[in-house]
Tab-separated table of C-alpha atoms in Angstrom:
chain	number	residue	atom	x	y	z
A	228	MET	CA	75.162	46.327	-2.203
A	229	ARG	CA	71.714	45.171	-3.461
A	230	LYS	CA	73.131	42.034	-4.890
A	231	LYS	CA	74.826	41.280	-1.654
A	232	ARG	CA	71.394	41.650	0.139
A	233	PHE	CA	69.809	39.346	-2.420
A	234	ALA	CA	72.454	36.664	-1.488
A	235	VAL	CA	71.885	37.390	2.345
A	236	LEU	CA	68.302	36.709	1.759
A	237	LEU	CA	69.028	33.465	-0.268
A	238	ALA	CA	71.407	32.543	2.139
A	239	ALA	CA	68.843	32.676	4.904
A	240	VAL	CA	66.328	30.428	2.872
A	241	PHE	CA	68.949	27.958	2.197
A	242	MET	CA	70.009	28.106	6.030
A	243	VAL	CA	66.475	27.207	6.999
A	244	LEU	CA	66.176	24.392	4.300
A	245	GLY	CA	69.588	22.918	5.483
A	246	PHE	CA	68.959	22.744	9.206
A	247	ALA	CA	65.203	21.621	8.868
A	248	GLY	CA	66.474	19.062	6.383
A	249	CYS	CA	69.051	17.819	8.917
A	250	LEU	CA	66.383	17.364	11.588
A	251	TYR	CA	63.766	15.937	9.204
A	252	ASN	CA	66.457	13.625	7.434
A	253	GLU	CA	65.769	15.424	3.977
A	254	ILE	CA	69.164	16.960	3.107
A	255	PRO	CA	72.485	17.483	4.998
A	256	ALA	CA	72.613	20.396	7.197
A	257	ASN	CA	76.020	21.600	5.742
A	258	GLN	CA	74.649	21.391	1.990
A	259	ASP	CA	77.027	23.771	-0.067
A	260	SER	CA	74.369	26.600	-1.301
A	261	SER	CA	76.874	29.114	-2.568
A	262	GLU	CA	76.535	28.210	-6.229
A	263	THR	CA	72.879	28.316	-6.098
A	264	THR	CA	72.913	31.590	-4.070
A	265	SER	CA	75.152	33.293	-6.530
A	266	ALA	CA	73.403	32.294	-9.535
A	267	ALA	CA	69.876	33.342	-8.290
A	268	ALA	CA	71.219	36.531	-6.531
A	269	ASP	CA	70.271	38.819	-9.514
A	270	GLU	CA	66.841	37.251	-10.079
A	271	ILE	CA	65.187	37.840	-6.700
A	272	ASP	CA	62.652	40.695	-6.386
A	273	PHE	CA	61.605	41.713	-2.944
A	274	HIS	CA	60.485	44.734	-1.033
A	275	TYR	CA	61.463	45.894	2.666
A	276	VAL	CA	59.131	45.730	5.397
A	277	THR	CA	58.518	49.268	6.773
A	278	ASP	CA	55.264	49.093	8.768
A	279	TRP	CA	56.760	47.008	11.653
A	280	SER	CA	60.158	46.699	13.009
A	281	LEU	CA	62.156	43.593	14.090
A	282	ASP	CA	63.842	45.621	16.891
A	283	ASP	CA	61.113	45.225	19.140
A	284	MET	CA	60.221	41.579	18.557
A	285	VAL	CA	63.689	40.347	19.142
A	286	GLN	CA	63.901	41.927	22.672
A	287	SER	CA	61.330	39.182	23.654
A	288	ILE	CA	62.407	35.686	22.485
A	289	GLU	CA	60.875	33.029	24.618
A	290	MET	CA	62.915	29.493	24.629
A	291	ASN	CA	62.108	26.848	27.085
A	292	GLY	CA	60.043	29.271	29.185
A	293	VAL	CA	62.456	31.771	29.539
A	294	THR	CA	62.624	35.113	27.752
A	295	TYR	CA	65.912	36.510	25.981
A	296	SER	CA	66.897	39.366	23.905
A	297	MET	CA	68.951	39.202	20.611
A	298	PRO	CA	71.659	39.142	20.294
A	299	PHE	CA	72.389	36.847	22.991
A	300	THR	CA	75.385	34.711	24.097
A	301	LEU	CA	75.808	31.189	25.309
A	302	ASN	CA	76.414	32.788	28.710
A	303	ASP	CA	73.249	34.644	28.557
A	304	LEU	CA	71.254	31.412	27.717
A	305	GLY	CA	72.634	29.699	30.880
A	306	ASN	CA	74.393	26.305	31.454
A	307	LYS	CA	71.687	24.110	30.193
A	308	TYR	CA	72.854	25.198	26.608
A	309	SER	CA	75.766	24.177	24.620
A	310	LEU	CA	77.068	24.632	20.992
A	311	GLU	CA	78.176	21.673	18.688
A	312	TRP	CA	79.868	22.354	15.399
A	313	VAL	CA	78.083	21.171	12.310
A	314	GLY	CA	79.967	22.792	9.356
A	315	VAL	CA	81.496	25.807	7.609
A	316	ASP	CA	80.463	27.908	4.578
A	317	PHE	CA	82.808	29.819	2.395
A	318	GLU	CA	82.536	32.929	0.183
A	319	GLU	CA	83.519	32.617	-3.446
A	320	ASN	CA	86.982	33.815	-2.811
A	321	GLY	CA	87.560	30.941	-0.347
A	322	LYS	CA	87.409	32.932	2.905
A	323	VAL	CA	85.168	31.534	5.643
A	324	ASP	CA	81.801	33.360	5.795
A	325	HIS	CA	80.110	31.639	8.579
A	326	TYR	CA	80.150	28.528	10.808
A	327	THR	CA	77.030	26.359	11.549
A	328	TYR	CA	76.404	25.172	14.985
A	329	VAL	CA	73.451	23.320	16.674
A	330	LEU	CA	72.448	24.712	19.923
A	331	LYS	CA	71.593	21.967	22.378
A	332	TYR	CA	69.328	22.219	25.511
A	333	CYS	CA	70.128	19.573	28.129
A	334	ASP	CA	72.192	17.854	25.553
A	335	MET	CA	69.260	17.455	23.158
A	336	VAL	CA	69.404	19.484	19.717
A	337	TYR	CA	67.184	22.548	20.198
A	338	ALA	CA	67.987	25.028	17.459
A	339	GLY	CA	70.412	25.971	14.637
A	340	ILE	CA	72.973	28.764	14.941
A	341	GLU	CA	75.072	30.720	12.590
A	342	VAL	CA	78.239	32.407	13.628
A	343	PHE	CA	79.917	34.786	11.563
A	344	ASP	CA	83.665	35.404	10.876
A	345	PRO	CA	85.698	36.663	12.694
A	346	PHE	CA	84.874	34.095	15.431
A	347	ASP	CA	87.003	33.415	18.619
A	348	PHE	CA	86.731	29.807	19.312
A	349	ASN	CA	88.607	30.594	22.629
A	350	ASP	CA	85.473	32.769	23.822
A	351	MET	CA	82.518	30.721	22.368
A	352	ASP	CA	80.680	31.421	25.478
A	353	ASN	CA	80.701	35.361	24.819
A	354	TYR	CA	80.089	35.227	21.132
A	355	LYS	CA	77.037	37.388	20.170
A	356	ILE	CA	74.527	35.101	18.444
A	357	THR	CA	72.555	37.053	15.766
A	358	SER	CA	71.253	34.268	13.727
A	359	ILE	CA	68.878	31.330	15.187
A	360	ILE	CA	66.693	28.713	13.608
A	361	LEU	CA	63.768	27.280	15.491
A	362	THR	CA	61.689	24.322	14.378
A	363	SER	CA	58.230	23.404	15.284
A	364	ASP	CA	59.200	20.527	17.728
A	365	THR	CA	60.930	23.043	20.073
A	366	ASP	CA	59.457	25.282	22.808
A	367	PHE	CA	59.625	28.833	21.634
A	368	LYS	CA	57.483	32.046	21.176
A	369	PHE	CA	58.489	34.929	18.964
A	370	GLY	CA	56.338	37.845	17.871
A	371	GLY	CA	53.173	35.922	18.743
A	372	VAL	CA	54.498	32.937	16.692
A	373	ASP	CA	54.807	29.521	18.323
A	374	PRO	CA	55.044	25.847	17.130
A	375	GLU	CA	51.278	25.777	16.598
A	376	SER	CA	51.088	28.565	14.261
A	377	THR	CA	49.865	28.102	10.688
A	378	LYS	CA	50.775	30.078	7.632
A	379	ASP	CA	47.427	32.093	7.884
A	380	ASN	CA	48.278	33.002	11.556
A	381	ILE	CA	51.651	34.343	10.491
A	382	LEU	CA	50.376	36.222	7.490
A	383	GLU	CA	47.741	37.862	9.712
A	384	LYS	CA	50.303	38.889	12.407
A	385	PHE	CA	53.249	39.876	10.096
A	386	GLY	CA	51.492	41.012	6.697
A	387	GLU	CA	52.757	40.557	3.310
A	388	PRO	CA	56.232	39.034	2.911
A	389	SER	CA	59.065	40.606	1.360
A	390	TYR	CA	59.637	37.411	-0.739
A	391	ILE	CA	57.708	34.294	-1.461
A	392	SER	CA	59.718	31.015	-2.626
A	393	SER	CA	58.255	29.571	-5.751
A	394	ASP	CA	60.343	26.370	-5.051
A	395	TYR	CA	59.659	25.818	-1.385
A	396	ASN	CA	56.695	26.552	0.865
A	397	MET	CA	58.288	29.399	2.709
A	398	PHE	CA	58.576	33.167	2.709
A	399	ALA	CA	60.818	35.883	4.134
A	400	TYR	CA	60.448	39.294	5.633
A	401	MET	CA	63.356	41.638	4.947
A	402	PHE	CA	64.573	44.735	6.930
A	403	ASP	CA	66.739	47.220	5.529
A	404	GLY	CA	70.219	47.321	7.325
A	405	GLY	CA	71.276	50.443	5.626
A	406	ASP	CA	74.669	50.973	3.764
A	407	ASP	CA	76.890	49.832	7.045
A	408	ASN	CA	74.961	46.855	8.040
A	409	LEU	CA	73.499	43.670	6.561
A	410	ASP	CA	69.917	43.143	6.148
A	411	SER	CA	68.024	41.635	8.975
A	412	SER	CA	65.377	39.039	8.085
A	413	VAL	CA	62.697	36.421	9.342
A	414	VAL	CA	62.324	33.336	7.138
A	415	VAL	CA	59.467	30.947	7.628
A	416	GLY	CA	58.797	27.529	6.233
A	417	PHE	CA	55.693	25.316	6.477
A	418	ASN	CA	54.823	21.793	6.046
A	419	ASP	CA	53.265	20.986	2.416
A	420	ASP	CA	50.553	18.893	3.631
A	421	ASN	CA	48.818	21.096	6.438
A	422	GLU	CA	50.640	24.490	6.155
A	423	MET	CA	51.563	24.310	9.873
A	424	LEU	CA	54.727	26.075	10.784
A	425	LYS	CA	57.862	23.822	10.241
A	426	VAL	CA	60.828	26.112	10.829
A	427	ILE	CA	61.402	29.907	11.505
A	428	ALA	CA	64.880	31.545	11.127
A	429	ILE	CA	65.621	35.023	12.633
A	430	ARG	CA	68.641	37.022	11.561
A	431	TYR	CA	69.307	40.218	13.502
A	432	TYR	CA	72.133	42.437	12.584
A	433	LYS	CA	72.497	45.439	14.691
């Protein structure tokens, strides 16, 4: 279970890098990180956040001036939003792990979305979205964080991260999902030159 949670954390980190890279023309959005994730899964050391809860924060995620509660569906978001398929990631045994979509707002790319297997392609509008990636050039607010936030702002609001990446300018807050659930997480990435927020990913498994 612990190794699986390491892998979930790494997957969240690469999810952030992949989608941000797609928007910033750095790396492909569907870059295969499975080997890297597997190889590093035993090497990560992190602690779970226990002094604050993600449960309350995800009840109030503001996107384009409207407040939503995770998990939400495409129907919950309204008819200005749509999903467009980007890629698929596989487990080591060859089974599908999750699909990656972009969430569009008024036909413009707004955020990244992960949808996990099993996934009903015939009822996409009602699929519960539990994972979203938001970049600093979009309109959002989450837990007092917005596109103008800095690394110092987020550390002041959220406290010590569970994990700090030694290779990338990002860190993660992990929340124990217990034996029956995957860990929830918030992964935040920053611009190297000015420490301003670049991207934030929220994974909420409940």
